[in-house]
Amino acid sequence: MESSLPKGVVIRDAVEGDISAITRINGEVFLGNKDNIEKANSWVQAHVAAFPVYHYYVIEKDGVFAGYVGMQIHGGFLRASPVIELEQIGIDPAFRKQGLGSMLIKEAISLSTELIKRLDNRIESHITFVVWAYKHNENALKVYERIFTDGRMGERTQYGDRKEVMLRLCIPLVIPVRDQ
């Protein structure tokens, strides 16, 4: 199958050798681990250990690690309508404003769909993908709204007084129930 990605761009499953790059970006861009590489590494390692509930995909450009996305399955592996959350995306500041985040999200949705199809043999109607973003983060929301085309589906206040918006994308899919 020929890739629709631009020349020099590769998106793939994360491997053990990617953990340090994921940790570095996490520690640079996320408030929960900001400027604390030890805490960022603990956070990343915990998510790596949660596979396949949590799965990292990475993007490289011209052989250089450019970013990652973490996708989390919610509610078990045999749901009639599985839910997968784009839990975190981090793009190295040197690679921002090149469309890599959008490419990574779209491919992660595709790869996560294939993963859930292997794990779940009784999907009855669709897979739901969700992402939460701070309501004031217009840059992120602009990207998410182009991909999560069901639109804004709710709000919450979870971290202090920062409001978050949930966006959703439903992908129709039926896997007939099979005898085990």
mmCIF file with all atom_site columns, C-alpha atoms in Angstrom:
data_model
loop_
_atom_site.group_PDB
_atom_site.id
_atom_site.type_symbol
_atom_site.label_atom_id
_atom_site.label_alt_id
_atom_site.label_comp_id
_atom_site.label_asym_id
_atom_site.label_entity_id
_atom_site.label_seq_id
_atom_site.pdbx_PDB_ins_code
_atom_site.Cartn_x
_atom_site.Cartn_y
_atom_site.Cartn_z
_atom_site.occupancy
_atom_site.B_iso_or_equiv
_atom_site.pdbx_formal_charge
_atom_site.auth_seq_id
_atom_site.auth_comp_id
_atom_site.auth_asym_id
_atom_site.auth_atom_id
_atom_site.pdbx_PDB_model_num
ATOM 1   C CA . MET A 1 1   ? 0.000   0.000   0.000  1.00 0.00 ? 1   MET A CA 1
ATOM 2   C CA . GLU A 1 2   ? 1.450   3.329   -1.027 1.00 0.00 ? 2   GLU A CA 1
ATOM 3   C CA . SER A 1 3   ? 1.661   5.999   1.652  1.00 0.00 ? 3   SER A CA 1
ATOM 4   C CA . SER A 1 4   ? -0.259  9.234   1.195  1.00 0.00 ? 4   SER A CA 1
ATOM 5   C CA . LEU A 1 5   ? 2.210   10.989  3.487  1.00 0.00 ? 5   LEU A CA 1
ATOM 6   C CA . PRO A 1 6   ? 4.633   13.531  2.049  1.00 0.00 ? 6   PRO A CA 1
ATOM 7   C CA . LYS A 1 7   ? 8.111   12.356  1.136  1.00 0.00 ? 7   LYS A CA 1
ATOM 8   C CA . GLY A 1 8   ? 10.296  12.022  4.218  1.00 0.00 ? 8   GLY A CA 1
ATOM 9   C CA . VAL A 1 9   ? 7.381   11.717  6.672  1.00 0.00 ? 9   VAL A CA 1
ATOM 10  C CA . VAL A 1 10  ? 6.908   8.419   8.504  1.00 0.00 ? 10  VAL A CA 1
ATOM 11  C CA . ILE A 1 11  ? 4.222   7.604   11.079 1.00 0.00 ? 11  ILE A CA 1
ATOM 12  C CA . ARG A 1 12  ? 4.569   4.370   13.007 1.00 0.00 ? 12  ARG A CA 1
ATOM 13  C CA . ASP A 1 13  ? 4.019   2.578   16.293 1.00 0.00 ? 13  ASP A CA 1
ATOM 14  C CA . ALA A 1 14  ? 6.349   3.824   19.000 1.00 0.00 ? 14  ALA A CA 1
ATOM 15  C CA . VAL A 1 15  ? 9.160   1.476   20.014 1.00 0.00 ? 15  VAL A CA 1
ATOM 16  C CA . GLU A 1 16  ? 11.282  1.373   23.149 1.00 0.00 ? 16  GLU A CA 1
ATOM 17  C CA . GLY A 1 17  ? 13.930  3.553   21.513 1.00 0.00 ? 17  GLY A CA 1
ATOM 18  C CA . ASP A 1 18  ? 11.373  6.390   21.174 1.00 0.00 ? 18  ASP A CA 1
ATOM 19  C CA . ILE A 1 19  ? 10.720  6.722   24.905 1.00 0.00 ? 19  ILE A CA 1
ATOM 20  C CA . SER A 1 20  ? 13.449  9.303   25.513 1.00 0.00 ? 20  SER A CA 1
ATOM 21  C CA . ALA A 1 21  ? 12.198  11.527  22.657 1.00 0.00 ? 21  ALA A CA 1
ATOM 22  C CA . ILE A 1 22  ? 8.576   11.231  23.826 1.00 0.00 ? 22  ILE A CA 1
ATOM 23  C CA . THR A 1 23  ? 9.735   12.061  27.370 1.00 0.00 ? 23  THR A CA 1
ATOM 24  C CA . ARG A 1 24  ? 11.715  15.095  26.180 1.00 0.00 ? 24  ARG A CA 1
ATOM 25  C CA . ILE A 1 25  ? 8.778   16.580  24.288 1.00 0.00 ? 25  ILE A CA 1
ATOM 26  C CA . ASN A 1 26  ? 6.348   15.769  27.113 1.00 0.00 ? 26  ASN A CA 1
ATOM 27  C CA . GLY A 1 27  ? 8.592   17.575  29.591 1.00 0.00 ? 27  GLY A CA 1
ATOM 28  C CA . GLU A 1 28  ? 8.905   20.584  27.309 1.00 0.00 ? 28  GLU A CA 1
ATOM 29  C CA . VAL A 1 29  ? 5.266   21.158  26.400 1.00 0.00 ? 29  VAL A CA 1
ATOM 30  C CA . PHE A 1 30  ? 2.884   19.771  29.043 1.00 0.00 ? 30  PHE A CA 1
ATOM 31  C CA . LEU A 1 31  ? 2.188   21.675  32.243 1.00 0.00 ? 31  LEU A CA 1
ATOM 32  C CA . GLY A 1 32  ? 1.816   18.481  34.304 1.00 0.00 ? 32  GLY A CA 1
ATOM 33  C CA . ASN A 1 33  ? 5.485   17.584  33.717 1.00 0.00 ? 33  ASN A CA 1
ATOM 34  C CA . LYS A 1 34  ? 6.893   20.937  32.581 1.00 0.00 ? 34  LYS A CA 1
ATOM 35  C CA . ASP A 1 35  ? 10.665  21.132  32.898 1.00 0.00 ? 35  ASP A CA 1
ATOM 36  C CA . ASN A 1 36  ? 10.874  17.949  34.998 1.00 0.00 ? 36  ASN A CA 1
ATOM 37  C CA . ILE A 1 37  ? 12.324  15.196  32.829 1.00 0.00 ? 37  ILE A CA 1
ATOM 38  C CA . GLU A 1 38  ? 12.153  12.620  35.649 1.00 0.00 ? 38  GLU A CA 1
ATOM 39  C CA . LYS A 1 39  ? 8.399   13.124  36.115 1.00 0.00 ? 39  LYS A CA 1
ATOM 40  C CA . ALA A 1 40  ? 7.866   13.211  32.356 1.00 0.00 ? 40  ALA A CA 1
ATOM 41  C CA . ASN A 1 41  ? 9.708   9.885   32.028 1.00 0.00 ? 41  ASN A CA 1
ATOM 42  C CA . SER A 1 42  ? 7.610   8.326   34.811 1.00 0.00 ? 42  SER A CA 1
ATOM 43  C CA . TRP A 1 43  ? 4.445   9.506   33.055 1.00 0.00 ? 43  TRP A CA 1
ATOM 44  C CA . VAL A 1 44  ? 5.523   8.138   29.667 1.00 0.00 ? 44  VAL A CA 1
ATOM 45  C CA . GLN A 1 45  ? 6.733   4.825   31.126 1.00 0.00 ? 45  GLN A CA 1
ATOM 46  C CA . ALA A 1 46  ? 3.391   4.309   32.891 1.00 0.00 ? 46  ALA A CA 1
ATOM 47  C CA . HIS A 1 47  ? 1.564   4.789   29.607 1.00 0.00 ? 47  HIS A CA 1
ATOM 48  C CA . VAL A 1 48  ? 3.936   2.482   27.714 1.00 0.00 ? 48  VAL A CA 1
ATOM 49  C CA . ALA A 1 49  ? 3.268   -0.198  30.344 1.00 0.00 ? 49  ALA A CA 1
ATOM 50  C CA . ALA A 1 50  ? -0.487  0.185   29.774 1.00 0.00 ? 50  ALA A CA 1
ATOM 51  C CA . PHE A 1 51  ? -0.352  -1.138  26.186 1.00 0.00 ? 51  PHE A CA 1
ATOM 52  C CA . PRO A 1 52  ? -2.752  -1.925  24.490 1.00 0.00 ? 52  PRO A CA 1
ATOM 53  C CA . VAL A 1 53  ? -5.061  0.245   26.607 1.00 0.00 ? 53  VAL A CA 1
ATOM 54  C CA . TYR A 1 54  ? -2.720  3.132   25.840 1.00 0.00 ? 54  TYR A CA 1
ATOM 55  C CA . HIS A 1 55  ? -0.739  3.280   22.612 1.00 0.00 ? 55  HIS A CA 1
ATOM 56  C CA . TYR A 1 56  ? 1.834   5.743   21.310 1.00 0.00 ? 56  TYR A CA 1
ATOM 57  C CA . TYR A 1 57  ? 2.338   6.540   17.635 1.00 0.00 ? 57  TYR A CA 1
ATOM 58  C CA . VAL A 1 58  ? 5.236   8.694   16.474 1.00 0.00 ? 58  VAL A CA 1
ATOM 59  C CA . ILE A 1 59  ? 6.021   10.891  13.504 1.00 0.00 ? 59  ILE A CA 1
ATOM 60  C CA . GLU A 1 60  ? 9.434   11.393  11.927 1.00 0.00 ? 60  GLU A CA 1
ATOM 61  C CA . LYS A 1 61  ? 10.427  13.878  9.284  1.00 0.00 ? 61  LYS A CA 1
ATOM 62  C CA . ASP A 1 62  ? 13.536  13.150  7.229  1.00 0.00 ? 62  ASP A CA 1
ATOM 63  C CA . GLY A 1 63  ? 14.578  10.570  9.817  1.00 0.00 ? 63  GLY A CA 1
ATOM 64  C CA . VAL A 1 64  ? 14.266  12.938  12.793 1.00 0.00 ? 64  VAL A CA 1
ATOM 65  C CA . PHE A 1 65  ? 11.761  12.343  15.612 1.00 0.00 ? 65  PHE A CA 1
ATOM 66  C CA . ALA A 1 66  ? 9.179   15.132  15.327 1.00 0.00 ? 66  ALA A CA 1
ATOM 67  C CA . GLY A 1 67  ? 6.390   14.183  17.725 1.00 0.00 ? 67  GLY A CA 1
ATOM 68  C CA . TYR A 1 68  ? 4.015   11.664  19.192 1.00 0.00 ? 68  TYR A CA 1
ATOM 69  C CA . VAL A 1 69  ? 0.381   11.021  19.984 1.00 0.00 ? 69  VAL A CA 1
ATOM 70  C CA . GLY A 1 70  ? -1.052  8.882   22.772 1.00 0.00 ? 70  GLY A CA 1
ATOM 71  C CA . MET A 1 71  ? -4.351  7.090   22.131 1.00 0.00 ? 71  MET A CA 1
ATOM 72  C CA . GLN A 1 72  ? -6.305  5.522   25.005 1.00 0.00 ? 72  GLN A CA 1
ATOM 73  C CA . ILE A 1 73  ? -9.045  2.882   24.752 1.00 0.00 ? 73  ILE A CA 1
ATOM 74  C CA . HIS A 1 74  ? -11.844 3.396   27.272 1.00 0.00 ? 74  HIS A CA 1
ATOM 75  C CA . GLY A 1 75  ? -14.158 0.855   28.861 1.00 0.00 ? 75  GLY A CA 1
ATOM 76  C CA . GLY A 1 76  ? -12.738 -2.512  27.853 1.00 0.00 ? 76  GLY A CA 1
ATOM 77  C CA . PHE A 1 77  ? -11.846 -4.449  24.728 1.00 0.00 ? 77  PHE A CA 1
ATOM 78  C CA . LEU A 1 78  ? -15.272 -5.881  23.844 1.00 0.00 ? 78  LEU A CA 1
ATOM 79  C CA . ARG A 1 79  ? -17.517 -2.849  23.689 1.00 0.00 ? 79  ARG A CA 1
ATOM 80  C CA . ALA A 1 80  ? -20.288 -2.740  21.127 1.00 0.00 ? 80  ALA A CA 1
ATOM 81  C CA . SER A 1 81  ? -19.272 0.884   20.433 1.00 0.00 ? 81  SER A CA 1
ATOM 82  C CA . PRO A 1 82  ? -15.605 1.334   21.405 1.00 0.00 ? 82  PRO A CA 1
ATOM 83  C CA . VAL A 1 83  ? -14.324 4.727   22.547 1.00 0.00 ? 83  VAL A CA 1
ATOM 84  C CA . ILE A 1 84  ? -10.749 5.859   21.906 1.00 0.00 ? 84  ILE A CA 1
ATOM 85  C CA . GLU A 1 85  ? -9.431  9.141   23.244 1.00 0.00 ? 85  GLU A CA 1
ATOM 86  C CA . LEU A 1 86  ? -6.645  11.162  21.732 1.00 0.00 ? 86  LEU A CA 1
ATOM 87  C CA . GLU A 1 87  ? -5.181  11.677  25.194 1.00 0.00 ? 87  GLU A CA 1
ATOM 88  C CA . GLN A 1 88  ? -2.074  13.648  24.305 1.00 0.00 ? 88  GLN A CA 1
ATOM 89  C CA . ILE A 1 89  ? -0.200  14.964  21.299 1.00 0.00 ? 89  ILE A CA 1
ATOM 90  C CA . GLY A 1 90  ? 3.210   16.571  21.392 1.00 0.00 ? 90  GLY A CA 1
ATOM 91  C CA . ILE A 1 91  ? 5.076   18.041  18.448 1.00 0.00 ? 91  ILE A CA 1
ATOM 92  C CA . ASP A 1 92  ? 8.662   19.175  18.849 1.00 0.00 ? 92  ASP A CA 1
ATOM 93  C CA . PRO A 1 93  ? 8.696   22.992  18.636 1.00 0.00 ? 93  PRO A CA 1
ATOM 94  C CA . ALA A 1 94  ? 11.189  22.777  15.744 1.00 0.00 ? 94  ALA A CA 1
ATOM 95  C CA . PHE A 1 95  ? 8.561   20.919  13.672 1.00 0.00 ? 95  PHE A CA 1
ATOM 96  C CA . ARG A 1 96  ? 5.453   22.962  14.406 1.00 0.00 ? 96  ARG A CA 1
ATOM 97  C CA . LYS A 1 97  ? 3.450   24.822  11.756 1.00 0.00 ? 97  LYS A CA 1
ATOM 98  C CA . GLN A 1 98  ? 4.226   22.154  9.140  1.00 0.00 ? 98  GLN A CA 1
ATOM 99  C CA . GLY A 1 99  ? 0.966   20.202  9.345  1.00 0.00 ? 99  GLY A CA 1
ATOM 100 C CA . LEU A 1 100 ? 2.630   17.254  11.069 1.00 0.00 ? 100 LEU A CA 1
ATOM 101 C CA . GLY A 1 101 ? 0.189   17.271  13.984 1.00 0.00 ? 101 GLY A CA 1
ATOM 102 C CA . SER A 1 102 ? -2.800  16.887  11.669 1.00 0.00 ? 102 SER A CA 1
ATOM 103 C CA . MET A 1 103 ? -1.082  14.130  9.704  1.00 0.00 ? 103 MET A CA 1
ATOM 104 C CA . LEU A 1 104 ? -0.211  12.310  12.914 1.00 0.00 ? 104 LEU A CA 1
ATOM 105 C CA . ILE A 1 105 ? -3.737  12.541  14.317 1.00 0.00 ? 105 ILE A CA 1
ATOM 106 C CA . LYS A 1 106 ? -5.354  11.278  11.105 1.00 0.00 ? 106 LYS A CA 1
ATOM 107 C CA . GLU A 1 107 ? -2.954  8.354   10.802 1.00 0.00 ? 107 GLU A CA 1
ATOM 108 C CA . ALA A 1 108 ? -3.272  7.536   14.534 1.00 0.00 ? 108 ALA A CA 1
ATOM 109 C CA . ILE A 1 109 ? -7.052  7.344   14.088 1.00 0.00 ? 109 ILE A CA 1
ATOM 110 C CA . SER A 1 110 ? -6.578  4.964   11.166 1.00 0.00 ? 110 SER A CA 1
ATOM 111 C CA . LEU A 1 111 ? -4.030  2.815   13.025 1.00 0.00 ? 111 LEU A CA 1
ATOM 112 C CA . SER A 1 112 ? -6.161  2.809   16.188 1.00 0.00 ? 112 SER A CA 1
ATOM 113 C CA . THR A 1 113 ? -9.156  1.686   14.156 1.00 0.00 ? 113 THR A CA 1
ATOM 114 C CA . GLU A 1 114 ? -7.152  -1.298  12.919 1.00 0.00 ? 114 GLU A CA 1
ATOM 115 C CA . LEU A 1 115 ? -5.942  -2.044  16.458 1.00 0.00 ? 115 LEU A CA 1
ATOM 116 C CA . ILE A 1 116 ? -9.447  -1.995  17.933 1.00 0.00 ? 116 ILE A CA 1
ATOM 117 C CA . LYS A 1 117 ? -10.712 -4.216  15.110 1.00 0.00 ? 117 LYS A CA 1
ATOM 118 C CA . ARG A 1 118 ? -8.124  -6.819  16.145 1.00 0.00 ? 118 ARG A CA 1
ATOM 119 C CA . LEU A 1 119 ? -9.019  -6.491  19.846 1.00 0.00 ? 119 LEU A CA 1
ATOM 120 C CA . ASP A 1 120 ? -12.817 -6.227  19.582 1.00 0.00 ? 120 ASP A CA 1
ATOM 121 C CA . ASN A 1 121 ? -14.808 -8.846  17.712 1.00 0.00 ? 121 ASN A CA 1
ATOM 122 C CA . ARG A 1 122 ? -18.275 -7.407  18.303 1.00 0.00 ? 122 ARG A CA 1
ATOM 123 C CA . ILE A 1 123 ? -18.451 -3.802  17.145 1.00 0.00 ? 123 ILE A CA 1
ATOM 124 C CA . GLU A 1 124 ? -22.128 -3.161  16.456 1.00 0.00 ? 124 GLU A CA 1
ATOM 125 C CA . SER A 1 125 ? -22.207 0.268   14.851 1.00 0.00 ? 125 SER A CA 1
ATOM 126 C CA . HIS A 1 126 ? -19.171 2.522   15.173 1.00 0.00 ? 126 HIS A CA 1
ATOM 127 C CA . ILE A 1 127 ? -15.932 3.495   16.879 1.00 0.00 ? 127 ILE A CA 1
ATOM 128 C CA . THR A 1 128 ? -16.000 6.841   18.663 1.00 0.00 ? 128 THR A CA 1
ATOM 129 C CA . PHE A 1 129 ? -12.865 8.978   18.830 1.00 0.00 ? 129 PHE A CA 1
ATOM 130 C CA . VAL A 1 130 ? -12.779 11.889  21.263 1.00 0.00 ? 130 VAL A CA 1
ATOM 131 C CA . VAL A 1 131 ? -10.335 14.606  22.225 1.00 0.00 ? 131 VAL A CA 1
ATOM 132 C CA . TRP A 1 132 ? -10.506 17.150  25.053 1.00 0.00 ? 132 TRP A CA 1
ATOM 133 C CA . ALA A 1 133 ? -8.885  20.567  24.587 1.00 0.00 ? 133 ALA A CA 1
ATOM 134 C CA . TYR A 1 134 ? -8.746  23.672  26.713 1.00 0.00 ? 134 TYR A CA 1
ATOM 135 C CA . LYS A 1 135 ? -11.512 25.987  25.580 1.00 0.00 ? 135 LYS A CA 1
ATOM 136 C CA . HIS A 1 136 ? -9.048  28.884  25.278 1.00 0.00 ? 136 HIS A CA 1
ATOM 137 C CA . ASN A 1 137 ? -6.571  26.873  23.143 1.00 0.00 ? 137 ASN A CA 1
ATOM 138 C CA . GLU A 1 138 ? -7.844  28.089  19.793 1.00 0.00 ? 138 GLU A CA 1
ATOM 139 C CA . ASN A 1 139 ? -4.830  26.746  17.872 1.00 0.00 ? 139 ASN A CA 1
ATOM 140 C CA . ALA A 1 140 ? -5.483  23.184  19.032 1.00 0.00 ? 140 ALA A CA 1
ATOM 141 C CA . LEU A 1 141 ? -9.232  23.513  18.576 1.00 0.00 ? 141 LEU A CA 1
ATOM 142 C CA . LYS A 1 142 ? -8.763  24.698  14.991 1.00 0.00 ? 142 LYS A CA 1
ATOM 143 C CA . VAL A 1 143 ? -6.782  21.544  14.184 1.00 0.00 ? 143 VAL A CA 1
ATOM 144 C CA . TYR A 1 144 ? -9.142  19.224  16.081 1.00 0.00 ? 144 TYR A CA 1
ATOM 145 C CA . GLU A 1 145 ? -12.287 20.671  14.496 1.00 0.00 ? 145 GLU A CA 1
ATOM 146 C CA . ARG A 1 146 ? -11.001 19.790  11.012 1.00 0.00 ? 146 ARG A CA 1
ATOM 147 C CA . ILE A 1 147 ? -10.548 16.144  12.049 1.00 0.00 ? 147 ILE A CA 1
ATOM 148 C CA . PHE A 1 148 ? -13.157 15.463  14.740 1.00 0.00 ? 148 PHE A CA 1
ATOM 149 C CA . THR A 1 149 ? -15.984 16.411  12.408 1.00 0.00 ? 149 THR A CA 1
ATOM 150 C CA . ASP A 1 150 ? -18.920 15.513  14.658 1.00 0.00 ? 150 ASP A CA 1
ATOM 151 C CA . GLY A 1 151 ? -18.017 18.769  16.394 1.00 0.00 ? 151 GLY A CA 1
ATOM 152 C CA . ARG A 1 152 ? -18.056 19.960  19.968 1.00 0.00 ? 152 ARG A CA 1
ATOM 153 C CA . MET A 1 153 ? -20.005 17.524  22.115 1.00 0.00 ? 153 MET A CA 1
ATOM 154 C CA . GLY A 1 154 ? -19.547 18.782  25.660 1.00 0.00 ? 154 GLY A CA 1
ATOM 155 C CA . GLU A 1 155 ? -17.562 20.744  28.211 1.00 0.00 ? 155 GLU A CA 1
ATOM 156 C CA . ARG A 1 156 ? -15.976 20.052  31.580 1.00 0.00 ? 156 ARG A CA 1
ATOM 157 C CA . THR A 1 157 ? -13.867 21.800  34.167 1.00 0.00 ? 157 THR A CA 1
ATOM 158 C CA . GLN A 1 158 ? -11.326 19.269  35.360 1.00 0.00 ? 158 GLN A CA 1
ATOM 159 C CA . TYR A 1 159 ? -7.972  20.929  35.999 1.00 0.00 ? 159 TYR A CA 1
ATOM 160 C CA . GLY A 1 160 ? -8.511  23.859  38.321 1.00 0.00 ? 160 GLY A CA 1
ATOM 161 C CA . ASP A 1 161 ? -10.781 26.373  36.659 1.00 0.00 ? 161 ASP A CA 1
ATOM 162 C CA . ARG A 1 162 ? -9.800  25.654  33.046 1.00 0.00 ? 162 ARG A CA 1
ATOM 163 C CA . LYS A 1 163 ? -12.737 24.727  30.878 1.00 0.00 ? 163 LYS A CA 1
ATOM 164 C CA . GLU A 1 164 ? -12.239 21.963  28.340 1.00 0.00 ? 164 GLU A CA 1
ATOM 165 C CA . VAL A 1 165 ? -14.215 21.142  25.205 1.00 0.00 ? 165 VAL A CA 1
ATOM 166 C CA . MET A 1 166 ? -14.759 17.615  23.881 1.00 0.00 ? 166 MET A CA 1
ATOM 167 C CA . LEU A 1 167 ? -14.775 17.005  20.150 1.00 0.00 ? 167 LEU A CA 1
ATOM 168 C CA . ARG A 1 168 ? -15.908 13.739  18.593 1.00 0.00 ? 168 ARG A CA 1
ATOM 169 C CA . LEU A 1 169 ? -15.545 11.663  15.453 1.00 0.00 ? 169 LEU A CA 1
ATOM 170 C CA . CYS A 1 170 ? -17.622 8.518   14.877 1.00 0.00 ? 170 CYS A CA 1
ATOM 171 C CA . ILE A 1 171 ? -16.403 6.005   12.326 1.00 0.00 ? 171 ILE A CA 1
ATOM 172 C CA . PRO A 1 172 ? -19.101 3.554   11.175 1.00 0.00 ? 172 PRO A CA 1
ATOM 173 C CA . LEU A 1 173 ? -17.995 -0.050  11.580 1.00 0.00 ? 173 LEU A CA 1
ATOM 174 C CA . VAL A 1 174 ? -19.782 -3.326  12.156 1.00 0.00 ? 174 VAL A CA 1
ATOM 175 C CA . ILE A 1 175 ? -18.004 -6.549  13.007 1.00 0.00 ? 175 ILE A CA 1
ATOM 176 C CA . PRO A 1 176 ? -20.574 -9.353  13.154 1.00 0.00 ? 176 PRO A CA 1
ATOM 177 C CA . VAL A 1 177 ? -20.605 -11.373 16.377 1.00 0.00 ? 177 VAL A CA 1
ATOM 178 C CA . ARG A 1 178 ? -18.646 -14.586 15.863 1.00 0.00 ? 178 ARG A CA 1
ATOM 179 C CA . ASP A 1 179 ? -18.481 -17.788 17.816 1.00 0.00 ? 179 ASP A CA 1
ATOM 180 C CA . GLN A 1 180 ? -15.275 -18.043 19.801 1.00 0.00 ? 180 GLN A CA 1
#
